[in-house]
Amino acid sequence: MNIHTYEKAWLIAAMLLIVGFIATITYGSIGLGIAMVDDEGGSIDPNEVFDHEEFSDPGVQQVGEDEYEVYVRAQTFTFVPSPIEVPAGSEVTFHVTSPDVIHGFSVVGTNVNTMVIPGEISTMTVEFDEPGEYGLVCNEYCGPQHHEMSGQLIVTP
Ligand code: CUA
């Protein structure tokens, strides 16, 4: 082995380390179910939420045999619509935004929990295996009735 080979080996080791770090972060976010705030879901003018194609009249849309898109408005101090009904065993993608202040969108007892920022659409896909009823709560302080901000998700058989 000459010096050049060592240099190459260290270079590869350094690169593997970086890949490892990225993998750890990615795995962490999936494993713990933390929805990262990013622009994956797209952005929206908060002043136009009520005029938006989907968010003006949010609800559940079936887009495939077992696939649903759910549009939710988190607003002071409620979730629209509520209750939300989706069938068990289907792939459900939530799109949540806010027309006013920062809210949270959390499905109690699951790892669905995201911050909802005006101007951002938070998107996450989940599958509910078992039928049941879940509460929706807001985990971000949003004003005097923050503690009363709730909704319901019904997973039908
Ligand atoms: Cu909405 Cu707290």
Coordinates of N, CA, C and O and ligand atoms in Angstrom, one line a residue:
M1 N 0.8 -1.2 0.0 CA 0.0 0.0 0.0 C 0.9 1.2 0.0 O 1.7 1.4 0.9
N2 N 0.6 2.1 -0.9 CA 1.3 3.4 -0.9 C 0.4 4.5 -0.3 O -0.8 4.2 0.1
I3 N 0.9 5.7 -0.1 CA 0.1 6.7 0.5 C -1.2 7.0 -0.2 O -2.2 7.3 0.4
H4 N -1.2 6.9 -1.5 CA -2.3 7.2 -2.3 C -3.5 6.3 -2.0 O -4.7 6.7 -1.9
T5 N -3.2 5.0 -1.7 CA -4.2 4.1 -1.4 C -4.9 4.4 -0.1 O -6.1 4.3 0.1
Y6 N -4.1 4.8 0.9 CA -4.6 5.2 2.2 C -5.6 6.4 2.1 O -6.6 6.4 2.7
E7 N -5.1 7.3 1.2 CA -5.9 8.5 1.1 C -7.3 8.2 0.5 O -8.3 8.6 1.0
K8 N -7.3 7.2 -0.4 CA -8.5 6.8 -1.1 C -9.4 6.1 0.0 O -10.6 6.4 0.0
A9 N -8.8 5.3 0.8 CA -9.5 4.5 1.8 C -10.2 5.5 2.8 O -11.4 5.3 3.1
W10 N -9.5 6.5 3.2 CA -10.1 7.5 4.1 C -11.2 8.3 3.5 O -12.2 8.6 4.1
L11 N -11.0 8.5 2.2 CA -12.0 9.3 1.5 C -13.3 8.5 1.4 O -14.4 9.0 1.7
I12 N -13.2 7.2 1.2 CA -14.4 6.3 1.1 C -15.0 6.2 2.5 O -16.2 6.3 2.6
A13 N -14.2 6.1 3.5 CA -14.7 6.0 4.9 C -15.4 7.2 5.2 O -16.5 7.1 5.8
A14 N -14.9 8.4 4.8 CA -15.6 9.6 5.2 C -16.9 9.7 4.5 O -17.9 10.2 5.1
M15 N -17.0 9.3 3.2 CA -18.2 9.3 2.5 C -19.3 8.4 3.1 O -20.4 8.7 3.2
L16 N -18.8 7.2 3.5 CA -19.7 6.2 4.1 C -20.3 6.8 5.4 O -21.5 6.6 5.7
L17 N -19.5 7.5 6.1 CA -19.9 8.2 7.4 C -21.1 9.2 7.1 O -22.1 9.2 7.8
I18 N -20.9 9.9 6.1 CA -21.9 10.9 5.7 C -23.2 10.2 5.3 O -24.3 10.6 5.8
V19 N -23.1 9.2 4.5 CA -24.3 8.4 4.1 C -24.9 7.8 5.3 O -26.2 7.9 5.4
G20 N -24.1 7.4 6.2 CA -24.6 6.8 7.5 C -25.4 7.8 8.3 O -26.5 7.5 8.8
F21 N -24.9 9.0 8.4 CA -25.6 10.1 9.1 C -26.9 10.4 8.5 O -27.9 10.5 9.2
I22 N -26.9 10.5 7.2 CA -28.2 10.8 6.5 C -29.2 9.7 6.7 O -30.4 10.0 7.0
A23 N -28.7 8.5 6.6 CA -29.6 7.3 6.8 C -30.2 7.3 8.2 O -31.4 7.1 8.4
T24 N -29.3 7.7 9.2 CA -29.8 7.7 10.6 C -30.9 8.8 10.8 O -31.9 8.5 11.4
I25 N -30.7 10.0 10.2 CA -31.7 11.0 10.3 C -33.0 10.6 9.6 O -34.1 10.7 10.2
T26 N -32.9 10.0 8.4 CA -34.0 9.6 7.7 C -34.8 8.5 8.4 O -36.0 8.6 8.6
Y27 N -34.0 7.6 8.9 CA -34.6 6.4 9.7 C -35.3 7.0 10.9 O -36.4 6.6 11.2
G28 N -34.6 7.9 11.6 CA -35.2 8.5 12.8 C -36.5 9.1 12.6 O -37.5 8.9 13.3
S29 N -36.6 9.9 11.5 CA -37.9 10.6 11.2 C -39.0 9.6 10.8 O -40.1 9.9 11.2
I30 N -38.7 8.5 10.2 CA -39.7 7.6 9.8 C -40.0 6.7 11.0 O -41.2 6.6 11.4
G31 N -39.0 6.3 11.7 CA -39.2 5.4 12.9 C -40.0 6.0 14.0 O -40.9 5.4 14.5
L32 N -39.8 7.3 14.2 CA -40.5 7.9 15.3 C -41.8 8.6 14.8 O -42.6 9.1 15.6
G33 N -42.0 8.6 13.6 CA -43.2 9.2 13.0 C -43.3 10.7 13.1 O -44.3 11.3 13.2
I34 N -42.1 11.3 13.2 CA -42.1 12.8 13.3 C -42.3 13.3 11.9 O -41.5 13.0 11.0
A35 N -43.3 14.1 11.7 CA -43.4 14.8 10.3 C -42.6 16.0 10.3 O -42.8 16.9 11.1
M36 N -41.6 16.0 9.5 CA -40.7 17.2 9.4 C -41.4 18.3 8.7 O -42.2 18.1 7.8
V37 N -41.2 19.5 9.1 CA -41.7 20.6 8.4 C -40.9 20.9 7.2 O -39.7 21.2 7.3
D38 N -41.5 20.8 6.0 CA -40.7 21.1 4.8 C -41.7 21.5 3.7 O -42.9 21.7 4.0
D39 N -41.3 21.7 2.5 CA -42.2 22.2 1.5 C -42.7 21.1 0.6 O -43.2 21.3 -0.5
E40 N -42.6 19.8 1.1 CA -43.1 18.7 0.3 C -44.5 18.8 0.0 O -45.0 18.4 -1.1
G41 N -45.3 19.3 0.9 CA -46.8 19.4 0.7 C -47.1 20.6 -0.1 O -48.3 20.8 -0.4
G42 N -46.2 21.5 -0.3 CA -46.4 22.7 -1.1 C -46.8 23.8 -0.2 O -46.9 23.7 1.0
S43 N -47.0 25.0 -0.7 CA -47.3 26.1 0.0 C -48.6 26.7 -0.5 O -49.1 26.4 -1.6
I44 N -49.1 27.7 0.3 CA -50.4 28.2 -0.1 C -50.5 29.6 0.5 O -49.9 29.9 1.6
D45 N -51.2 30.5 -0.1 CA -51.3 31.9 0.4 C -52.4 31.8 1.5 O -53.5 31.4 1.2
P46 N -52.0 32.0 2.8 CA -53.0 31.9 3.9 C -54.2 32.7 3.7 O -55.3 32.3 4.2
N47 N -54.1 33.8 3.0 CA -55.3 34.6 2.7 C -56.3 34.0 1.7 O -57.4 34.5 1.5
E48 N -55.8 33.0 1.0 CA -56.6 32.4 0.0 C -57.1 30.9 0.3 O -57.6 30.2 -0.5
V49 N -56.9 30.5 1.6 CA -57.3 29.2 2.0 C -58.8 29.0 1.8 O -59.2 27.9 1.3
F50 N -59.6 30.0 2.1 CA -61.0 29.8 1.9 C -61.5 29.9 0.5 O -62.6 29.6 0.2
D51 N -60.6 30.3 -0.4 CA -60.9 30.3 -1.8 C -60.3 29.1 -2.6 O -60.5 29.0 -3.8
H52 N -59.4 28.4 -1.9 CA -58.7 27.3 -2.5 C -59.6 26.1 -2.9 O -60.6 25.9 -2.3
E53 N -59.2 25.5 -4.0 CA -60.0 24.5 -4.6 C -60.4 23.4 -3.6 O -61.5 23.0 -3.5
E54 N -59.4 22.9 -2.8 CA -59.6 21.8 -1.9 C -59.9 22.4 -0.5 O -60.8 21.8 0.2
F55 N -59.2 23.4 0.0 CA -59.3 23.8 1.3 C -60.6 24.7 1.6 O -60.9 24.9 2.8
S56 N -61.2 25.2 0.5 CA -62.4 26.0 0.8 C -63.6 25.1 1.3 O -64.4 25.5 2.1
D57 N -63.5 23.8 0.8 CA -64.5 22.8 1.2 C -63.8 21.5 1.5 O -64.0 20.6 0.8
P58 N -63.0 21.5 2.6 CA -62.1 20.3 2.8 C -62.9 19.1 3.1 O -64.0 19.2 3.7
G59 N -62.3 17.9 2.8 CA -63.0 16.7 3.1 C -62.2 15.5 2.6 O -61.0 15.6 2.2
V60 N -62.9 14.4 2.6 CA -62.2 13.1 2.2 C -62.5 12.8 0.7 O -63.7 13.0 0.2
Q61 N -61.5 12.5 0.0 CA -61.7 12.2 -1.4 C -61.0 10.8 -1.7 O -59.9 10.6 -1.3
Q62 N -61.8 10.0 -2.4 CA -61.3 8.6 -2.7 C -60.5 8.8 -4.1 O -61.1 9.3 -5.0
V63 N -59.3 8.4 -4.1 CA -58.5 8.6 -5.3 C -58.0 7.3 -5.9 O -57.5 7.2 -7.0
G64 N -58.3 6.2 -5.2 CA -57.9 4.9 -5.7 C -58.7 3.9 -4.9 O -59.5 4.2 -4.1
E65 N -58.5 2.6 -5.3 CA -59.3 1.5 -4.6 C -59.2 1.6 -3.1 O -60.2 1.6 -2.4
D66 N -58.0 1.7 -2.6 CA -57.8 1.8 -1.2 C -57.0 3.1 -0.9 O -56.1 3.1 0.0
E67 N -57.2 4.1 -1.6 CA -56.4 5.3 -1.4 C -57.3 6.6 -1.2 O -58.2 6.8 -2.0
Y68 N -57.0 7.3 -0.2 CA -57.8 8.5 0.1 C -56.9 9.7 0.3 O -55.8 9.6 0.9
E69 N -57.4 10.9 -0.1 CA -56.8 12.1 0.2 C -57.7 12.9 1.1 O -58.9 13.0 0.8
V70 N -57.2 13.3 2.2 CA -58.0 14.0 3.2 C -57.5 15.5 3.4 O -56.3 15.7 3.8
Y71 N -58.3 16.4 3.0 CA -58.0 17.8 3.2 C -58.6 18.3 4.5 O -59.7 18.1 4.8
V72 N -57.7 19.0 5.3 CA -58.2 19.4 6.6 C -57.7 20.9 6.8 O -56.6 21.2 6.5
R73 N -58.6 21.7 7.3 CA -58.3 23.0 7.7 C -58.2 23.0 9.2 O -59.2 22.7 9.9
A74 N -57.0 23.4 9.7 CA -56.9 23.6 11.2 C -57.0 25.1 11.4 O -56.2 25.9 10.8
Q75 N -58.0 25.5 12.1 CA -58.2 27.0 12.3 C -58.7 27.3 13.7 O -59.1 26.3 14.4
T76 N -58.7 28.5 14.1 CA -59.1 28.9 15.5 C -60.6 28.6 15.6 O -61.3 29.3 14.9
F77 N -61.1 27.8 16.4 CA -60.4 26.8 17.2 C -61.0 25.4 17.0 O -61.6 24.8 17.8
T78 N -60.9 25.0 15.7 CA -61.5 23.7 15.3 C -60.8 23.1 14.1 O -59.9 23.7 13.5
F79 N -61.2 21.9 13.8 CA -60.7 21.2 12.6 C -61.9 21.0 11.7 O -63.0 20.6 12.1
V80 N -61.7 21.4 10.4 CA -62.7 21.2 9.4 C -62.2 20.3 8.3 O -61.1 20.6 7.8
P81 N -62.9 19.2 8.0 CA -64.1 18.7 8.6 C -63.9 17.9 9.9 O -62.8 17.5 10.1
S82 N -64.9 17.7 10.6 CA -64.9 16.8 11.7 C -66.3 16.3 12.0 O -67.2 17.1 12.0
P83 N -66.5 15.0 12.1 CA -65.5 14.0 12.0 C -65.0 13.7 10.6 O -65.7 14.0 9.6
I84 N -63.8 13.1 10.5 CA -63.3 12.7 9.3 C -63.5 11.2 9.2 O -63.2 10.5 10.3
E85 N -64.0 10.6 8.1 CA -64.2 9.2 8.1 C -63.4 8.5 7.0 O -63.5 8.9 5.8
V86 N -62.6 7.6 7.4 CA -61.8 6.8 6.4 C -61.9 5.3 6.7 O -62.0 4.9 7.9
P87 N -61.8 4.4 5.7 CA -61.9 3.0 6.0 C -60.6 2.4 6.5 O -59.5 2.9 6.1
A88 N -60.7 1.4 7.3 CA -59.5 0.7 7.8 C -58.8 0.1 6.7 O -59.4 -0.3 5.7
G89 N -57.5 0.0 6.8 CA -56.7 -0.7 5.8 C -56.4 0.0 4.5 O -55.8 -0.5 3.6
S90 N -56.8 1.3 4.5 CA -56.5 2.1 3.3 C -55.4 3.1 3.5 O -55.0 3.3 4.6
E91 N -54.8 3.5 2.4 CA -53.7 4.5 2.5 C -54.3 5.9 2.5 O -55.0 6.3 1.5
V92 N -54.1 6.6 3.6 CA -54.7 7.9 3.8 C -53.6 9.0 3.8 O -52.7 8.9 4.6
T93 N -53.8 9.9 2.9 CA -52.9 11.0 2.9 C -53.6 12.3 3.4 O -54.6 12.7 2.8
F94 N -53.1 12.8 4.5 CA -53.6 14.1 5.0 C -52.9 15.3 4.4 O -51.7 15.3 4.3
H95 N -53.7 16.3 4.1 CA -53.1 17.6 3.7 C -53.7 18.6 4.6 O -55.0 18.8 4.6
V96 N -52.9 19.2 5.5 CA -53.4 20.1 6.5 C -52.8 21.5 6.4 O -51.6 21.6 6.2
T97 N -53.7 22.5 6.4 CA -53.1 23.9 6.4 C -54.0 24.7 7.3 O -55.0 24.3 7.9
S98 N -53.4 25.9 7.6 CA -54.1 26.9 8.5 C -54.3 28.2 7.8 O -53.4 28.7 7.1
P99 N -55.5 28.8 8.0 CA -55.7 30.1 7.4 C -55.4 31.3 8.4 O -55.4 32.4 8.0
D100 N -55.0 30.9 9.6 CA -54.8 32.0 10.6 C -53.5 31.9 11.3 O -52.5 32.5 10.9
V101 N -53.4 31.1 12.4 CA -52.2 31.0 13.1 C -51.6 29.6 13.1 O -52.2 28.7 12.6
I102 N -50.5 29.4 13.8 CA -49.9 28.1 13.8 C -50.7 27.2 14.7 O -51.1 27.5 15.8
H103 N -51.1 26.0 14.2 CA -51.8 25.0 15.0 C -51.0 23.7 14.9 O -50.0 23.6 14.3
G104 N -51.6 22.7 15.6 CA -51.0 21.3 15.5 C -52.1 20.4 14.9 O -53.3 20.8 15.0
F105 N -51.7 19.3 14.3 CA -52.7 18.3 13.9 C -52.1 17.0 14.4 O -51.1 16.5 13.9
S106 N -52.8 16.5 15.4 CA -52.3 15.2 16.0 C -53.5 14.3 16.2 O -54.5 14.6 16.7
V107 N -53.2 13.0 15.7 CA -54.2 12.0 15.9 C -53.9 11.2 17.2 O -52.8 10.6 17.2
V108 N -54.6 11.4 18.2 CA -54.3 10.9 19.5 C -54.1 9.4 19.5 O -54.9 8.6 18.9
G109 N -53.1 8.9 20.1 CA -52.8 7.5 20.2 C -52.1 6.9 19.0 O -51.8 5.7 18.9
T110 N -51.7 7.8 18.0 CA -51.0 7.3 16.8 C -49.7 8.2 16.7 O -49.5 9.2 17.5
N111 N -48.9 7.9 15.7 CA -47.7 8.8 15.6 C -48.0 9.9 14.6 O -47.0 10.6 14.1
V112 N -49.2 10.1 14.2 CA -49.6 11.3 13.3 C -49.6 12.5 14.2 O -50.4 12.7 15.0
N113 N -48.6 13.4 13.9 CA -48.5 14.6 14.7 C -47.7 15.6 13.9 O -46.5 15.3 13.6
T114 N -48.3 16.7 13.5 CA -47.5 17.7 12.7 C -47.9 19.1 13.1 O -49.0 19.3 13.7
M115 N -47.0 20.0 12.8 CA -47.3 21.4 13.1 C -48.0 21.9 11.8 O -47.7 21.4 10.7
V116 N -48.9 22.8 12.0 CA -49.6 23.4 10.8 C -49.3 24.8 10.8 O -49.8 25.6 11.6
I117 N -48.6 25.2 9.7 CA -48.1 26.6 9.6 C -48.9 27.3 8.5 O -49.1 26.8 7.4
P118 N -49.5 28.5 8.8 CA -50.2 29.2 7.7 C -49.2 29.4 6.5 O -48.1 29.8 6.7
G119 N -49.7 29.1 5.4 CA -48.8 29.2 4.2 C -48.1 28.0 3.8 O -47.5 27.9 2.8
E120 N -48.2 26.9 4.7 CA -47.6 25.6 4.3 C -48.7 24.6 4.4 O -49.6 24.6 5.2
I121 N -48.5 23.6 3.5 CA -49.5 22.4 3.6 C -48.7 21.3 4.1 O -47.7 20.8 3.5
S122 N -49.1 20.8 5.3 CA -48.4 19.6 5.9 C -49.1 18.4 5.3 O -50.3 18.3 5.3
T123 N -48.2 17.5 4.8 CA -48.7 16.3 4.2 C -48.1 15.1 4.9 O -46.9 15.0 5.1
M124 N -49.0 14.1 5.2 CA -48.4 12.8 5.7 C -49.4 11.7 5.3 O -50.6 11.8 5.2
T125 N -48.8 10.5 5.0 CA -49.6 9.4 4.6 C -49.5 8.3 5.7 O -48.4 8.0 6.2
V126 N -50.7 7.8 6.0 CA -50.8 6.8 7.1 C -51.8 5.7 6.7 O -52.6 5.9 5.8
E127 N -51.7 4.6 7.4 CA -52.6 3.5 7.2 C -53.1 3.1 8.6 O -52.3 2.9 9.5
F128 N -54.4 3.1 8.7 CA -55.0 2.6 10.0 C -55.5 1.2 9.8 O -56.4 1.0 9.0
D129 N -54.9 0.3 10.5 CA -55.2 -1.1 10.3 C -56.5 -1.5 11.0 O -57.2 -2.3 10.4
E130 N -56.8 -0.9 12.1 CA -58.0 -1.3 12.9 C -59.1 -0.2 12.9 O -58.7 0.9 13.0
P131 N -60.3 -0.6 12.8 CA -61.4 0.4 12.9 C -61.4 1.0 14.3 O -61.0 0.3 15.2
G132 N -61.8 2.2 14.4 CA -61.8 2.8 15.7 C -62.1 4.3 15.6 O -62.2 4.8 14.5
E133 N -62.2 4.9 16.8 CA -62.4 6.4 16.8 C -61.2 7.0 17.5 O -60.7 6.6 18.5
Y134 N -60.7 8.1 16.9 CA -59.5 8.8 17.4 C -59.9 10.3 17.6 O -60.6 10.8 16.8
G135 N -59.3 10.8 18.6 CA -59.4 12.3 18.8 C -58.4 13.0 17.9 O -57.3 12.5 17.7
L136 N -58.7 14.2 17.5 CA -57.8 15.1 16.9 C -57.5 16.2 17.8 O -58.4 16.8 18.4
V137 N -56.2 16.5 18.1 CA -56.0 17.6 19.0 C -54.9 18.5 18.3 O -54.2 18.2 17.4
C138 N -54.9 19.7 18.9 CA -53.9 20.8 18.5 C -52.8 20.8 19.5 O -53.1 21.0 20.7
N139 N -51.6 20.6 19.1 CA -50.5 20.6 20.1 C -49.7 21.9 20.1 O -48.6 22.0 20.7
E140 N -50.2 23.0 19.4 CA -49.5 24.2 19.4 C -50.4 25.3 20.0 O -51.6 25.4 19.6
Y141 N -49.9 26.0 21.0 CA -50.7 27.1 21.6 C -51.1 28.1 20.5 O -50.3 28.7 19.8
C142 N -52.5 28.2 20.3 CA -52.9 29.1 19.2 C -53.9 30.1 19.7 O -54.5 30.9 18.9
G143 N -54.1 30.3 21.0 CA -55.0 31.3 21.5 C -55.8 30.8 22.6 O -55.6 29.7 23.1
P144 N -56.8 31.6 23.1 CA -57.5 31.3 24.4 C -58.3 30.0 24.4 O -58.4 29.4 25.4
Q145 N -58.7 29.6 23.2 CA -59.5 28.3 23.2 C -58.7 27.1 22.7 O -59.2 26.1 22.3
H146 N -57.3 27.3 22.7 CA -56.4 26.3 22.2 C -56.8 24.9 22.8 O -56.9 23.9 22.1
H147 N -57.0 24.9 24.1 CA -57.3 23.6 24.8 C -58.6 23.0 24.4 O -58.8 21.8 24.7
E148 N -59.5 23.7 23.8 CA -60.8 23.2 23.3 C -60.7 22.8 21.9 O -61.7 22.3 21.3
M149 N -59.6 23.0 21.2 CA -59.5 22.7 19.8 C -59.4 21.2 19.6 O -58.4 20.7 19.9
S150 N -60.4 20.6 19.1 CA -60.4 19.2 18.9 C -61.3 18.7 17.7 O -62.0 19.5 17.2
G151 N -61.1 17.5 17.4 CA -61.9 16.9 16.3 C -61.9 15.4 16.4 O -61.5 14.9 17.4
Q152 N -62.5 14.8 15.4 CA -62.6 13.3 15.5 C -62.3 12.7 14.2 O -62.6 13.2 13.1
L153 N -61.6 11.5 14.3 CA -61.3 10.7 13.1 C -62.0 9.4 13.3 O -61.7 8.7 14.4
I154 N -62.8 8.9 12.4 CA -63.4 7.6 12.5 C -62.9 6.7 11.5 O -63.0 7.0 10.3
V155 N -62.3 5.6 11.9 CA -61.8 4.6 11.0 C -62.9 3.5 10.9 O -63.1 2.8 11.9
T156 N -63.5 3.4 9.8 CA -64.7 2.5 9.6 C -64.2 1.1 9.2 O -63.1 1.0 8.6
P157 N -65.0 0.1 9.5 CA -64.5 -1.3 9.2 C -64.6 -1.5 7.7 O -65.3 -0.8 7.0
Ligands
CUA1 CU1 -55.0 25.3 17.5 CU2 -53.9 25.1 19.6

